[in-house]
Amino acid sequence: MLTIENGFPTTFYNISGNVHLHEGPTLPPDLPAITPPVNIINTGQDLFVHFVWSESGSLANSFAGWSFECRIFFELMGSGEVGSNPAPVNVAFNTTTNNYSAVITIPDGTLAEGAYKLIATIVLHDPSGNPTPLAAYDEVGVLQVYG
């Protein structure tokens, strides 16, 4: 569940959503369904971090030209930060829907064996690329990677 930092009262603008993990050689076609939840993955499998969120309130659909930045951060338990976290994915603000989805793919072999704490973030950026006080994070949990 996304935890929100919102610079507006929720009646004006609110974001809600979740981040799901999927594994395999390809992205499952039935997203956003998760069956079963993925918390353990082999080093030889791709990992897909799937963001699903929606917006509501009287200001929803009024940020044309803005974009959401979706990022993930891995912390190797017992050993500190992972040297290179994946690049963020940007999702353009859409004035025709209140529902959004983004996927960050972690190719097989990217993560070494170990247990990782995974955090996912979303930040709304204005048309100039500046972050706004509309942000959210999800502490996805611990991911075990084995070889």
PDB file of C-alpha atoms in Angstrom:
ATOM      1  CA  MET A   1       0.000   0.000   0.000  1.00  0.00           C
ATOM      2  CA  LEU A   2       1.412   3.390  -0.952  1.00  0.00           C
ATOM      3  CA  THR A   3       2.030   5.854   1.873  1.00  0.00           C
ATOM      4  CA  ILE A   4       1.281   9.374   0.638  1.00  0.00           C
ATOM      5  CA  GLU A   5       2.905  12.760   1.242  1.00  0.00           C
ATOM      6  CA  ASN A   6       0.295  15.128  -0.101  1.00  0.00           C
ATOM      7  CA  GLY A   7       0.644  18.911  -0.177  1.00  0.00           C
ATOM      8  CA  PHE A   8      -3.114  19.253  -0.705  1.00  0.00           C
ATOM      9  CA  PRO A   9      -6.112  18.245   1.418  1.00  0.00           C
ATOM     10  CA  THR A  10      -7.238  14.803   0.195  1.00  0.00           C
ATOM     11  CA  THR A  11     -10.559  16.262  -0.996  1.00  0.00           C
ATOM     12  CA  PHE A  12      -8.531  18.261  -3.557  1.00  0.00           C
ATOM     13  CA  TYR A  13      -6.013  15.598  -4.546  1.00  0.00           C
ATOM     14  CA  ASN A  14      -5.118  12.101  -3.377  1.00  0.00           C
ATOM     15  CA  ILE A  15      -3.109   9.143  -4.691  1.00  0.00           C
ATOM     16  CA  SER A  16      -3.665   5.530  -3.675  1.00  0.00           C
ATOM     17  CA  GLY A  17      -2.175   2.303  -4.945  1.00  0.00           C
ATOM     18  CA  ASN A  18       0.178  -0.634  -4.535  1.00  0.00           C
ATOM     19  CA  VAL A  19       3.421  -2.095  -5.834  1.00  0.00           C
ATOM     20  CA  HIS A  20       3.527  -5.772  -6.837  1.00  0.00           C
ATOM     21  CA  LEU A  21       6.424  -8.086  -7.707  1.00  0.00           C
ATOM     22  CA  HIS A  22       6.268 -10.600 -10.570  1.00  0.00           C
ATOM     23  CA  GLU A  23       8.901 -13.061 -11.775  1.00  0.00           C
ATOM     24  CA  GLY A  24       9.591 -15.168 -14.809  1.00  0.00           C
ATOM     25  CA  PRO A  25      11.040 -15.036 -18.285  1.00  0.00           C
ATOM     26  CA  THR A  26       8.352 -12.553 -19.403  1.00  0.00           C
ATOM     27  CA  LEU A  27       5.905 -10.122 -17.829  1.00  0.00           C
ATOM     28  CA  PRO A  28       2.661 -11.924 -16.938  1.00  0.00           C
ATOM     29  CA  PRO A  29      -0.199 -10.932 -19.278  1.00  0.00           C
ATOM     30  CA  ASP A  30      -2.794 -10.710 -16.485  1.00  0.00           C
ATOM     31  CA  LEU A  31      -1.357  -7.719 -14.574  1.00  0.00           C
ATOM     32  CA  PRO A  32      -2.208  -6.442 -11.974  1.00  0.00           C
ATOM     33  CA  ALA A  33      -3.282  -9.859 -10.621  1.00  0.00           C
ATOM     34  CA  ILE A  34      -0.698 -11.499  -8.395  1.00  0.00           C
ATOM     35  CA  THR A  35      -0.786 -15.249  -7.998  1.00  0.00           C
ATOM     36  CA  PRO A  36       1.158 -16.035  -5.858  1.00  0.00           C
ATOM     37  CA  PRO A  37       3.014 -13.073  -4.292  1.00  0.00           C
ATOM     38  CA  VAL A  38       6.707 -13.012  -5.173  1.00  0.00           C
ATOM     39  CA  ASN A  39       9.199 -12.562  -2.344  1.00  0.00           C
ATOM     40  CA  ILE A  40      11.756 -15.195  -3.407  1.00  0.00           C
ATOM     41  CA  ILE A  41      13.425 -15.213  -6.819  1.00  0.00           C
ATOM     42  CA  ASN A  42      16.218 -17.103  -8.542  1.00  0.00           C
ATOM     43  CA  THR A  43      19.196 -15.114  -9.887  1.00  0.00           C
ATOM     44  CA  GLY A  44      18.344 -16.505 -13.340  1.00  0.00           C
ATOM     45  CA  GLN A  45      14.853 -14.956 -13.465  1.00  0.00           C
ATOM     46  CA  ASP A  46      13.698 -11.476 -14.433  1.00  0.00           C
ATOM     47  CA  LEU A  47      11.943  -9.473 -11.706  1.00  0.00           C
ATOM     48  CA  PHE A  48       9.125  -7.093 -12.632  1.00  0.00           C
ATOM     49  CA  VAL A  49       8.214  -4.322 -10.173  1.00  0.00           C
ATOM     50  CA  HIS A  50       4.672  -3.282 -11.083  1.00  0.00           C
ATOM     51  CA  PHE A  51       3.301   0.053  -9.841  1.00  0.00           C
ATOM     52  CA  VAL A  52      -0.501   0.456  -9.898  1.00  0.00           C
ATOM     53  CA  TRP A  53      -2.029   3.693  -8.635  1.00  0.00           C
ATOM     54  CA  SER A  54      -4.962   6.049  -9.057  1.00  0.00           C
ATOM     55  CA  GLU A  55      -5.722   9.632  -8.247  1.00  0.00           C
ATOM     56  CA  SER A  56      -8.877  11.243  -6.914  1.00  0.00           C
ATOM     57  CA  GLY A  57     -10.166  14.599  -5.738  1.00  0.00           C
ATOM     58  CA  SER A  58     -11.287  17.798  -7.416  1.00  0.00           C
ATOM     59  CA  LEU A  59      -7.792  18.504  -8.842  1.00  0.00           C
ATOM     60  CA  ALA A  60      -7.443  15.039 -10.426  1.00  0.00           C
ATOM     61  CA  ASN A  61      -6.839  15.245 -14.181  1.00  0.00           C
ATOM     62  CA  SER A  62      -5.720  18.884 -13.932  1.00  0.00           C
ATOM     63  CA  PHE A  63      -1.945  18.432 -14.196  1.00  0.00           C
ATOM     64  CA  ALA A  64      -1.550  18.214 -17.994  1.00  0.00           C
ATOM     65  CA  GLY A  65       2.137  18.195 -18.997  1.00  0.00           C
ATOM     66  CA  TRP A  66       3.255  16.821 -15.625  1.00  0.00           C
ATOM     67  CA  SER A  67       4.698  13.331 -15.043  1.00  0.00           C
ATOM     68  CA  PHE A  68       5.061  10.727 -12.337  1.00  0.00           C
ATOM     69  CA  GLU A  69       8.544   9.350 -11.618  1.00  0.00           C
ATOM     70  CA  CYS A  70       8.554   5.745 -10.388  1.00  0.00           C
ATOM     71  CA  ARG A  71      11.737   4.466  -8.725  1.00  0.00           C
ATOM     72  CA  ILE A  72      12.846   1.453  -6.741  1.00  0.00           C
ATOM     73  CA  PHE A  73      15.647   1.114  -4.208  1.00  0.00           C
ATOM     74  CA  PHE A  74      17.302  -2.092  -3.014  1.00  0.00           C
ATOM     75  CA  GLU A  75      19.171  -2.414   0.258  1.00  0.00           C
ATOM     76  CA  LEU A  76      21.186  -5.610   0.693  1.00  0.00           C
ATOM     77  CA  MET A  77      20.475  -6.761   4.243  1.00  0.00           C
ATOM     78  CA  GLY A  78      23.647  -6.928   6.311  1.00  0.00           C
ATOM     79  CA  SER A  79      25.829  -5.366   3.630  1.00  0.00           C
ATOM     80  CA  GLY A  80      24.525  -1.838   2.965  1.00  0.00           C
ATOM     81  CA  GLU A  81      23.271  -0.107  -0.149  1.00  0.00           C
ATOM     82  CA  VAL A  82      23.294  -1.731  -3.568  1.00  0.00           C
ATOM     83  CA  GLY A  83      25.766   0.104  -5.808  1.00  0.00           C
ATOM     84  CA  SER A  84      23.482   0.719  -8.756  1.00  0.00           C
ATOM     85  CA  ASN A  85      19.738   0.939  -8.351  1.00  0.00           C
ATOM     86  CA  PRO A  86      17.668   0.705 -11.550  1.00  0.00           C
ATOM     87  CA  ALA A  87      16.863   3.824 -13.544  1.00  0.00           C
ATOM     88  CA  PRO A  88      13.475   5.416 -12.810  1.00  0.00           C
ATOM     89  CA  VAL A  89      10.502   5.085 -15.150  1.00  0.00           C
ATOM     90  CA  ASN A  90       8.529   8.229 -16.031  1.00  0.00           C
ATOM     91  CA  VAL A  91       4.773   8.060 -16.676  1.00  0.00           C
ATOM     92  CA  ALA A  92       3.101  11.056 -18.328  1.00  0.00           C
ATOM     93  CA  PHE A  93       0.103  12.533 -16.553  1.00  0.00           C
ATOM     94  CA  ASN A  94      -3.047  11.498 -18.402  1.00  0.00           C
ATOM     95  CA  THR A  95      -6.068  13.814 -18.359  1.00  0.00           C
ATOM     96  CA  THR A  96      -8.438  11.081 -19.589  1.00  0.00           C
ATOM     97  CA  THR A  97      -7.981   8.540 -16.802  1.00  0.00           C
ATOM     98  CA  ASN A  98      -7.330   8.440 -13.088  1.00  0.00           C
ATOM     99  CA  ASN A  99      -5.597   5.048 -13.220  1.00  0.00           C
ATOM    100  CA  TYR A 100      -1.898   4.493 -13.854  1.00  0.00           C
ATOM    101  CA  SER A 101       0.492   1.591 -14.236  1.00  0.00           C
ATOM    102  CA  ALA A 102       4.270   1.322 -14.693  1.00  0.00           C
ATOM    103  CA  VAL A 103       6.736  -1.558 -14.674  1.00  0.00           C
ATOM    104  CA  ILE A 104      10.452  -1.515 -13.851  1.00  0.00           C
ATOM    105  CA  THR A 105      12.214  -4.639 -15.113  1.00  0.00           C
ATOM    106  CA  ILE A 106      15.208  -6.041 -13.240  1.00  0.00           C
ATOM    107  CA  PRO A 107      16.943  -8.383 -15.725  1.00  0.00           C
ATOM    108  CA  ASP A 108      18.138 -11.807 -14.570  1.00  0.00           C
ATOM    109  CA  GLY A 109      21.620 -11.789 -13.082  1.00  0.00           C
ATOM    110  CA  THR A 110      21.319  -8.166 -11.902  1.00  0.00           C
ATOM    111  CA  LEU A 111      20.879  -8.984  -8.212  1.00  0.00           C
ATOM    112  CA  ALA A 112      23.404 -11.162  -6.387  1.00  0.00           C
ATOM    113  CA  GLU A 113      22.294 -13.771  -3.873  1.00  0.00           C
ATOM    114  CA  GLY A 114      21.044 -12.332  -0.614  1.00  0.00           C
ATOM    115  CA  ALA A 115      18.094 -10.709   1.117  1.00  0.00           C
ATOM    116  CA  TYR A 116      17.103  -7.209  -0.016  1.00  0.00           C
ATOM    117  CA  LYS A 117      14.807  -4.621   1.444  1.00  0.00           C
ATOM    118  CA  LEU A 118      12.821  -3.106  -1.430  1.00  0.00           C
ATOM    119  CA  ILE A 119      11.346   0.422  -1.397  1.00  0.00           C
ATOM    120  CA  ALA A 120       9.284   1.865  -4.271  1.00  0.00           C
ATOM    121  CA  THR A 121       8.621   5.594  -4.717  1.00  0.00           C
ATOM    122  CA  ILE A 122       6.411   7.792  -6.898  1.00  0.00           C
ATOM    123  CA  VAL A 123       6.933  11.563  -7.215  1.00  0.00           C
ATOM    124  CA  LEU A 124       4.835  13.939  -9.316  1.00  0.00           C
ATOM    125  CA  HIS A 125       7.052  16.321 -11.333  1.00  0.00           C
ATOM    126  CA  ASP A 126       5.926  19.627 -12.848  1.00  0.00           C
ATOM    127  CA  PRO A 127       6.451  20.365 -16.581  1.00  0.00           C
ATOM    128  CA  SER A 128       9.954  21.722 -15.814  1.00  0.00           C
ATOM    129  CA  GLY A 129      10.937  18.424 -14.177  1.00  0.00           C
ATOM    130  CA  ASN A 130      10.865  19.764 -10.609  1.00  0.00           C
ATOM    131  CA  PRO A 131       9.533  17.439  -7.902  1.00  0.00           C
ATOM    132  CA  THR A 132       6.318  18.501  -6.173  1.00  0.00           C
ATOM    133  CA  PRO A 133       5.001  17.759  -2.684  1.00  0.00           C
ATOM    134  CA  LEU A 134       2.855  14.990  -4.184  1.00  0.00           C
ATOM    135  CA  ALA A 135       4.854  11.859  -3.415  1.00  0.00           C
ATOM    136  CA  ALA A 136       4.307   8.310  -2.219  1.00  0.00           C
ATOM    137  CA  TYR A 137       6.338   5.284  -1.191  1.00  0.00           C
ATOM    138  CA  ASP A 138       5.700   1.615  -0.605  1.00  0.00           C
ATOM    139  CA  GLU A 139       7.892  -0.493   1.652  1.00  0.00           C
ATOM    140  CA  VAL A 140       7.433  -3.565  -0.520  1.00  0.00           C
ATOM    141  CA  GLY A 141       9.257  -5.805   1.933  1.00  0.00           C
ATOM    142  CA  VAL A 142      12.101  -8.278   1.867  1.00  0.00           C
ATOM    143  CA  LEU A 143      13.076 -10.044  -1.349  1.00  0.00           C
ATOM    144  CA  GLN A 144      15.250 -13.167  -1.132  1.00  0.00           C
ATOM    145  CA  VAL A 145      17.450 -13.834  -4.158  1.00  0.00           C
ATOM    146  CA  TYR A 146      19.032 -17.287  -4.433  1.00  0.00           C
ATOM    147  CA  GLY A 147      21.316 -18.819  -7.051  1.00  0.00           C
TER     148      GLY A 147
END
